[in-house]
């Protein structure tokens, strides 16, 4: 099947995008790595948020609905990455991203039609915010505005998935109703805050931060991971990653409330990396042993060494945020490098696990 032959190349393209994003991030921090162009550090955000994560989520959704046409959109997104890295005018990668994100909206509407519910509805809203961010990028809006929309894309996607799983927590009808009402109010608040930020960036940023704090509290209170962490092996590791991400979302939100309009600088760095590294990558670390086999069909057995990249990420991120808030540039310089090494260790551990899984399935 065409879709089966596309899975691995798309995944490989996404991982190469991740590596390019790490490279640009280290150059942005001041590490003297080769940079093909003067604007190389400015590609960090678009490569990781729209490029890598957009491709990853687009591929996951295409695999989930088992429709060949859905694979077109992550391929379009990778085409945008190629033009971005290749030095094409920004309109070209942005246009590819608009097409890819618009396609994801169609995929999510398809899923919503098959599974109507609050959880799929908020994931449609998430995809729509990726599209909004890409449209803003295409029209030359400040990148900080596009990043707000892209962050909501990721937050809504993750929150929708966790909401779906929270239904299996065994709550009473009354508690389930309260859970859904609170979630709906928070989602509407965040959408409104994002809209305000396009006109009153400072106020909208602070409102977004308050919404992130509220959503983090909701997720920590209702997530099924509070029960699965009592198990062993992979369920405990996944739950540990998930629950450890929520304090980072809350911290990023709190910093947004405190600092508001900070499109650049150390506080901006602390806000973005609290949410995108602490929250989003915690979810990626936790779900990789589940998602990777589902996408590729290759076994990836759990190993206790997964806690090494988990611990390295969180410890280095603590150092980075502390360095940002205390204006300690040398500490930030090295903490950022360790952030990248934690992600590389994550990739290495995953590859090693796949090799071990393949060895176990080989005929004797």
Tab-separated table of C-alpha atoms in Angstrom, residues 66-355:
chain	number	residue	atom	x	y	z
A	66	UNK	CA	-6.170	4.939	7.422
A	67	UNK	CA	-6.875	7.166	4.423
A	68	UNK	CA	-4.222	7.597	1.728
A	69	UNK	CA	-5.223	11.199	1.003
A	70	UNK	CA	-4.347	12.219	4.571
A	71	UNK	CA	-0.646	11.472	3.942
A	72	UNK	CA	-0.500	14.300	1.419
A	73	UNK	CA	-0.514	16.922	4.167
A	74	UNK	CA	2.548	15.866	6.198
A	75	UNK	CA	4.377	15.501	2.854
A	76	UNK	CA	3.405	19.085	1.986
A	77	UNK	CA	4.675	20.177	5.372
A	78	UNK	CA	8.039	18.521	4.735
A	79	UNK	CA	8.160	20.271	1.351
A	80	UNK	CA	7.798	23.530	3.274
A	81	UNK	CA	10.668	22.502	5.555
A	82	UNK	CA	12.883	21.847	2.528
A	83	UNK	CA	12.159	25.281	1.079
A	84	UNK	CA	12.720	26.913	4.478
A	85	UNK	CA	16.093	25.234	5.030
A	86	UNK	CA	17.005	25.769	1.385
A	87	UNK	CA	16.742	29.533	1.709
A	88	UNK	CA	13.614	30.183	-0.360
A	89	UNK	CA	11.715	33.422	0.346
A	90	UNK	CA	9.508	33.000	3.466
A	91	UNK	CA	6.333	33.046	1.377
A	92	UNK	CA	7.123	29.573	-0.022
A	93	UNK	CA	7.588	27.603	3.240
A	94	UNK	CA	4.688	29.534	4.759
A	95	UNK	CA	2.439	28.661	1.796
A	96	UNK	CA	3.310	24.956	2.095
A	97	UNK	CA	2.576	25.149	5.836
A	98	UNK	CA	-0.801	26.784	5.166
A	99	UNK	CA	-1.683	23.924	2.798
A	100	UNK	CA	-0.492	21.280	5.292
A	101	UNK	CA	-2.272	22.823	8.273
A	102	UNK	CA	-5.443	23.346	6.249
A	103	UNK	CA	-5.252	19.668	5.360
A	104	UNK	CA	-4.963	18.732	9.030
A	105	UNK	CA	-8.135	20.742	9.712
A	106	UNK	CA	-9.895	18.606	7.077
A	107	UNK	CA	-8.537	15.422	8.662
A	108	UNK	CA	-9.710	16.504	12.110
A	109	UNK	CA	-13.159	17.418	10.771
A	110	UNK	CA	-13.286	13.931	9.229
A	111	UNK	CA	-12.427	12.450	12.644
A	112	UNK	CA	-14.972	14.702	14.362
A	113	UNK	CA	-17.694	13.528	11.977
A	114	UNK	CA	-16.883	9.913	12.844
A	115	UNK	CA	-16.398	10.557	16.566
A	116	UNK	CA	-18.266	13.718	17.555
A	117	UNK	CA	-17.371	14.871	21.021
A	118	UNK	CA	-15.699	17.524	23.123
A	119	UNK	CA	-12.269	15.882	22.812
A	120	UNK	CA	-12.323	15.772	19.004
A	121	UNK	CA	-13.872	19.244	18.876
A	122	UNK	CA	-10.984	20.790	20.792
A	123	UNK	CA	-8.503	18.989	18.535
A	124	UNK	CA	-10.248	20.555	15.528
A	125	UNK	CA	-9.728	23.910	17.253
A	126	UNK	CA	-6.072	22.994	17.741
A	127	UNK	CA	-5.584	22.236	14.043
A	128	UNK	CA	-7.364	25.494	13.173
A	129	UNK	CA	-4.837	27.393	15.313
A	130	UNK	CA	-1.946	25.778	13.463
A	131	UNK	CA	-3.578	27.018	10.256
A	132	UNK	CA	-4.069	30.474	11.790
A	133	UNK	CA	-0.418	30.675	12.799
A	134	UNK	CA	0.698	29.657	9.319
A	135	UNK	CA	-1.591	32.256	7.712
A	136	UNK	CA	-0.125	34.920	10.012
A	137	UNK	CA	3.373	33.775	9.034
A	138	UNK	CA	2.424	33.900	5.338
A	139	UNK	CA	1.168	37.477	5.696
A	140	UNK	CA	4.339	38.618	7.450
A	141	UNK	CA	2.904	39.109	10.943
A	142	UNK	CA	5.385	39.158	13.849
A	143	UNK	CA	6.540	35.608	14.529
A	144	UNK	CA	5.504	35.962	18.185
A	145	UNK	CA	1.848	36.119	17.086
A	146	UNK	CA	2.191	32.994	14.958
A	147	UNK	CA	3.913	31.218	17.848
A	148	UNK	CA	0.932	31.952	20.135
A	149	UNK	CA	-1.340	30.182	17.652
A	150	UNK	CA	1.105	27.299	17.176
A	151	UNK	CA	1.359	26.790	20.938
A	152	UNK	CA	-2.432	26.572	21.159
A	153	UNK	CA	-2.340	23.987	18.365
A	154	UNK	CA	-0.075	21.798	20.492
A	155	UNK	CA	-1.828	22.469	23.797
A	156	UNK	CA	-5.294	21.739	22.376
A	157	UNK	CA	-4.077	18.602	20.601
A	158	UNK	CA	-2.556	17.202	23.790
A	159	UNK	CA	-5.455	18.319	25.993
A	160	UNK	CA	-8.007	16.755	23.638
A	161	UNK	CA	-6.203	13.416	23.760
A	162	UNK	CA	-5.960	13.506	27.550
A	163	UNK	CA	-9.643	14.487	27.816
A	164	UNK	CA	-10.584	11.451	25.746
A	165	UNK	CA	-8.645	9.148	28.072
A	166	UNK	CA	-10.039	10.827	31.198
A	167	UNK	CA	-13.419	9.295	30.333
A	168	UNK	CA	-12.019	5.933	31.456
A	169	UNK	CA	-11.298	7.165	34.959
A	170	UNK	CA	-14.525	5.799	36.391
A	171	UNK	CA	-15.988	9.165	37.459
A	172	UNK	CA	-19.683	9.531	38.276
A	173	UNK	CA	-22.029	11.228	35.819
A	174	UNK	CA	-22.076	14.436	37.882
A	175	UNK	CA	-18.279	14.578	38.100
A	176	UNK	CA	-17.940	13.860	34.377
A	177	UNK	CA	-20.338	16.716	33.650
A	178	UNK	CA	-18.330	19.093	35.855
A	179	UNK	CA	-15.078	17.927	34.249
A	180	UNK	CA	-16.397	18.641	30.756
A	181	UNK	CA	-17.902	22.007	31.687
A	182	UNK	CA	-14.644	23.181	33.255
A	183	UNK	CA	-12.690	21.983	30.224
A	184	UNK	CA	-15.067	23.768	27.836
A	185	UNK	CA	-14.803	27.025	29.776
A	186	UNK	CA	-11.008	26.834	29.748
A	187	UNK	CA	-10.900	26.092	26.011
A	188	UNK	CA	-13.222	29.009	25.208
A	189	UNK	CA	-11.170	31.286	27.475
A	190	UNK	CA	-7.939	30.319	25.693
A	191	UNK	CA	-9.449	30.863	22.239
A	192	UNK	CA	-10.721	34.279	23.311
A	193	UNK	CA	-7.337	35.166	24.822
A	194	UNK	CA	-5.584	34.208	21.590
A	195	UNK	CA	-7.991	36.430	19.663
A	196	UNK	CA	-7.324	39.347	22.009
A	197	UNK	CA	-3.559	38.870	21.656
A	198	UNK	CA	-3.780	39.658	17.922
A	199	UNK	CA	-5.044	43.156	18.789
A	200	UNK	CA	-3.724	43.743	22.331
A	201	UNK	CA	-0.640	41.530	22.489
A	202	UNK	CA	0.315	42.306	26.076
A	203	UNK	CA	-3.169	41.755	27.532
A	204	UNK	CA	-3.818	38.708	25.378
A	205	UNK	CA	-0.493	37.158	26.409
A	206	UNK	CA	-1.329	37.523	30.094
A	207	UNK	CA	-4.799	36.058	29.565
A	208	UNK	CA	-3.300	33.130	27.655
A	209	UNK	CA	-0.953	32.545	30.569
A	210	UNK	CA	-3.850	32.466	33.027
A	211	UNK	CA	-5.635	29.978	30.769
A	212	UNK	CA	-2.572	27.733	30.619
A	213	UNK	CA	-2.341	27.707	34.413
A	214	UNK	CA	-6.015	26.750	34.649
A	215	UNK	CA	-5.676	24.032	32.016
A	216	UNK	CA	-2.590	22.600	33.729
A	217	UNK	CA	-4.553	22.329	36.982
A	218	UNK	CA	-7.456	20.678	35.139
A	219	UNK	CA	-5.152	18.174	33.447
A	220	UNK	CA	-3.373	17.281	36.665
A	221	UNK	CA	-6.691	16.836	38.463
A	222	UNK	CA	-8.493	14.697	35.894
A	223	UNK	CA	-5.781	12.870	33.952
A	224	UNK	CA	-5.952	9.074	33.977
A	225	UNK	CA	-2.162	9.079	34.459
A	226	UNK	CA	-2.762	9.636	38.184
A	227	UNK	CA	-3.976	6.039	38.273
A	228	UNK	CA	-1.644	4.421	35.739
A	229	UNK	CA	1.436	5.762	37.537
A	230	UNK	CA	0.720	3.136	40.198
A	231	UNK	CA	1.488	0.408	37.657
A	232	UNK	CA	4.934	-0.722	36.527
A	233	UNK	CA	7.016	-0.647	33.349
A	234	UNK	CA	5.819	1.378	30.378
A	235	UNK	CA	2.494	2.543	31.933
A	236	UNK	CA	4.384	4.061	34.868
A	237	UNK	CA	6.984	5.694	32.616
A	238	UNK	CA	4.310	7.183	30.350
A	239	UNK	CA	2.338	8.463	33.331
A	240	UNK	CA	5.476	9.953	34.889
A	241	UNK	CA	6.237	11.858	31.683
A	242	UNK	CA	2.655	13.098	31.363
A	243	UNK	CA	2.269	14.266	34.955
A	244	UNK	CA	5.690	15.932	34.950
A	245	UNK	CA	4.639	18.045	31.958
A	246	UNK	CA	1.765	19.796	33.696
A	247	UNK	CA	3.879	21.825	36.186
A	248	UNK	CA	5.866	23.135	33.201
A	249	UNK	CA	2.680	24.233	31.437
A	250	UNK	CA	1.609	25.973	34.643
A	251	UNK	CA	5.018	27.638	35.038
A	252	UNK	CA	5.001	28.851	31.430
A	253	UNK	CA	1.518	30.245	31.966
A	254	UNK	CA	2.495	31.943	35.217
A	255	UNK	CA	5.504	33.570	33.540
A	256	UNK	CA	3.239	34.789	30.733
A	257	UNK	CA	0.971	36.373	33.330
A	258	UNK	CA	3.931	38.063	35.015
A	259	UNK	CA	5.855	39.227	31.921
A	260	UNK	CA	3.145	39.559	29.278
A	261	UNK	CA	4.399	41.246	26.135
A	262	UNK	CA	7.873	39.728	25.708
A	263	UNK	CA	8.407	38.786	22.038
A	264	UNK	CA	12.140	38.251	22.711
A	265	UNK	CA	14.681	38.082	25.528
A	266	UNK	CA	15.415	35.833	28.482
A	267	UNK	CA	11.911	35.791	29.957
A	268	UNK	CA	10.576	34.942	26.487
A	269	UNK	CA	13.030	32.036	26.364
A	270	UNK	CA	11.877	30.805	29.782
A	271	UNK	CA	8.203	30.978	28.807
A	272	UNK	CA	8.537	29.200	25.469
A	273	UNK	CA	10.825	26.434	26.673
A	274	UNK	CA	8.789	25.772	29.818
A	275	UNK	CA	5.799	25.037	27.598
A	276	UNK	CA	7.453	23.552	24.519
A	277	UNK	CA	10.242	21.541	26.138
A	278	UNK	CA	8.815	20.928	29.592
A	279	UNK	CA	5.220	20.253	28.577
A	280	UNK	CA	5.216	19.208	24.921
A	281	UNK	CA	8.391	17.121	24.906
A	282	UNK	CA	7.340	15.384	28.130
A	283	UNK	CA	4.296	14.187	26.193
A	284	UNK	CA	6.467	13.127	23.246
A	285	UNK	CA	8.822	11.194	25.531
A	286	UNK	CA	5.899	9.437	27.203
A	287	UNK	CA	4.000	8.566	24.037
A	288	UNK	CA	6.920	7.619	21.768
A	289	UNK	CA	7.008	3.934	22.874
A	290	UNK	CA	3.292	3.730	22.012
A	291	UNK	CA	3.117	5.944	18.927
A	292	UNK	CA	6.256	4.783	17.133
A	293	UNK	CA	5.179	1.111	16.842
A	294	UNK	CA	1.677	2.225	15.787
A	295	UNK	CA	3.100	4.391	12.999
A	296	UNK	CA	5.932	2.175	11.783
A	297	UNK	CA	4.771	-1.318	12.709
A	298	UNK	CA	8.121	-1.937	14.429
A	299	UNK	CA	8.309	-3.144	18.032
A	300	UNK	CA	9.875	-0.756	20.543
A	301	UNK	CA	10.114	-2.505	23.926
A	302	UNK	CA	10.169	-0.411	27.092
A	303	UNK	CA	13.491	-0.055	28.882
A	304	UNK	CA	14.283	1.573	32.258
A	305	UNK	CA	16.990	3.566	30.463
A	306	UNK	CA	14.163	5.758	29.091
A	307	UNK	CA	14.300	7.534	32.451
A	308	UNK	CA	17.797	8.801	31.527
A	309	UNK	CA	16.605	11.128	28.747
A	310	UNK	CA	13.545	12.033	30.818
A	311	UNK	CA	15.657	13.094	33.822
A	312	UNK	CA	18.265	14.880	31.685
A	313	UNK	CA	15.606	16.966	29.949
A	314	UNK	CA	13.920	18.110	33.140
A	315	UNK	CA	17.107	18.822	35.078
A	316	UNK	CA	18.646	20.795	32.205
A	317	UNK	CA	15.407	22.705	31.690
A	318	UNK	CA	15.333	23.655	35.365
A	319	UNK	CA	18.841	25.049	34.923
A	320	UNK	CA	17.860	26.895	31.756
A	321	UNK	CA	14.798	28.570	33.239
A	322	UNK	CA	16.747	29.477	36.376
A	323	UNK	CA	19.485	30.961	34.168
A	324	UNK	CA	16.921	32.924	32.158
A	325	UNK	CA	15.204	34.396	35.198
A	326	UNK	CA	18.471	35.168	37.021
A	327	UNK	CA	20.128	36.548	33.851
A	328	UNK	CA	22.996	34.057	34.029
A	329	UNK	CA	24.009	33.762	30.350
A	330	UNK	CA	26.807	31.200	30.791
A	331	UNK	CA	24.534	28.778	32.618
A	332	UNK	CA	21.852	29.234	29.937
A	333	UNK	CA	24.477	28.584	27.262
A	334	UNK	CA	25.347	25.152	28.684
A	335	UNK	CA	21.833	24.266	29.863
A	336	UNK	CA	20.566	24.772	26.316
A	337	UNK	CA	23.231	22.387	25.029
A	338	UNK	CA	22.160	19.759	27.570
A	339	UNK	CA	18.517	20.274	26.459
A	340	UNK	CA	19.597	19.284	22.947
A	341	UNK	CA	21.647	16.347	24.253
A	342	UNK	CA	18.610	15.082	26.185
A	343	UNK	CA	16.591	14.988	22.948
A	344	UNK	CA	19.447	13.267	21.113
A	345	UNK	CA	19.647	10.716	23.942
A	346	UNK	CA	15.891	10.199	23.577
A	347	UNK	CA	16.368	9.427	19.873
A	348	UNK	CA	19.311	7.107	20.613
A	349	UNK	CA	17.390	5.202	23.297
A	350	UNK	CA	14.428	4.802	20.973
A	351	UNK	CA	16.593	3.526	18.116
A	352	UNK	CA	18.337	1.090	20.460
A	353	UNK	CA	14.963	-0.153	21.709
A	354	UNK	CA	13.754	-0.727	18.138
A	355	UNK	CA	16.907	-2.724	17.384
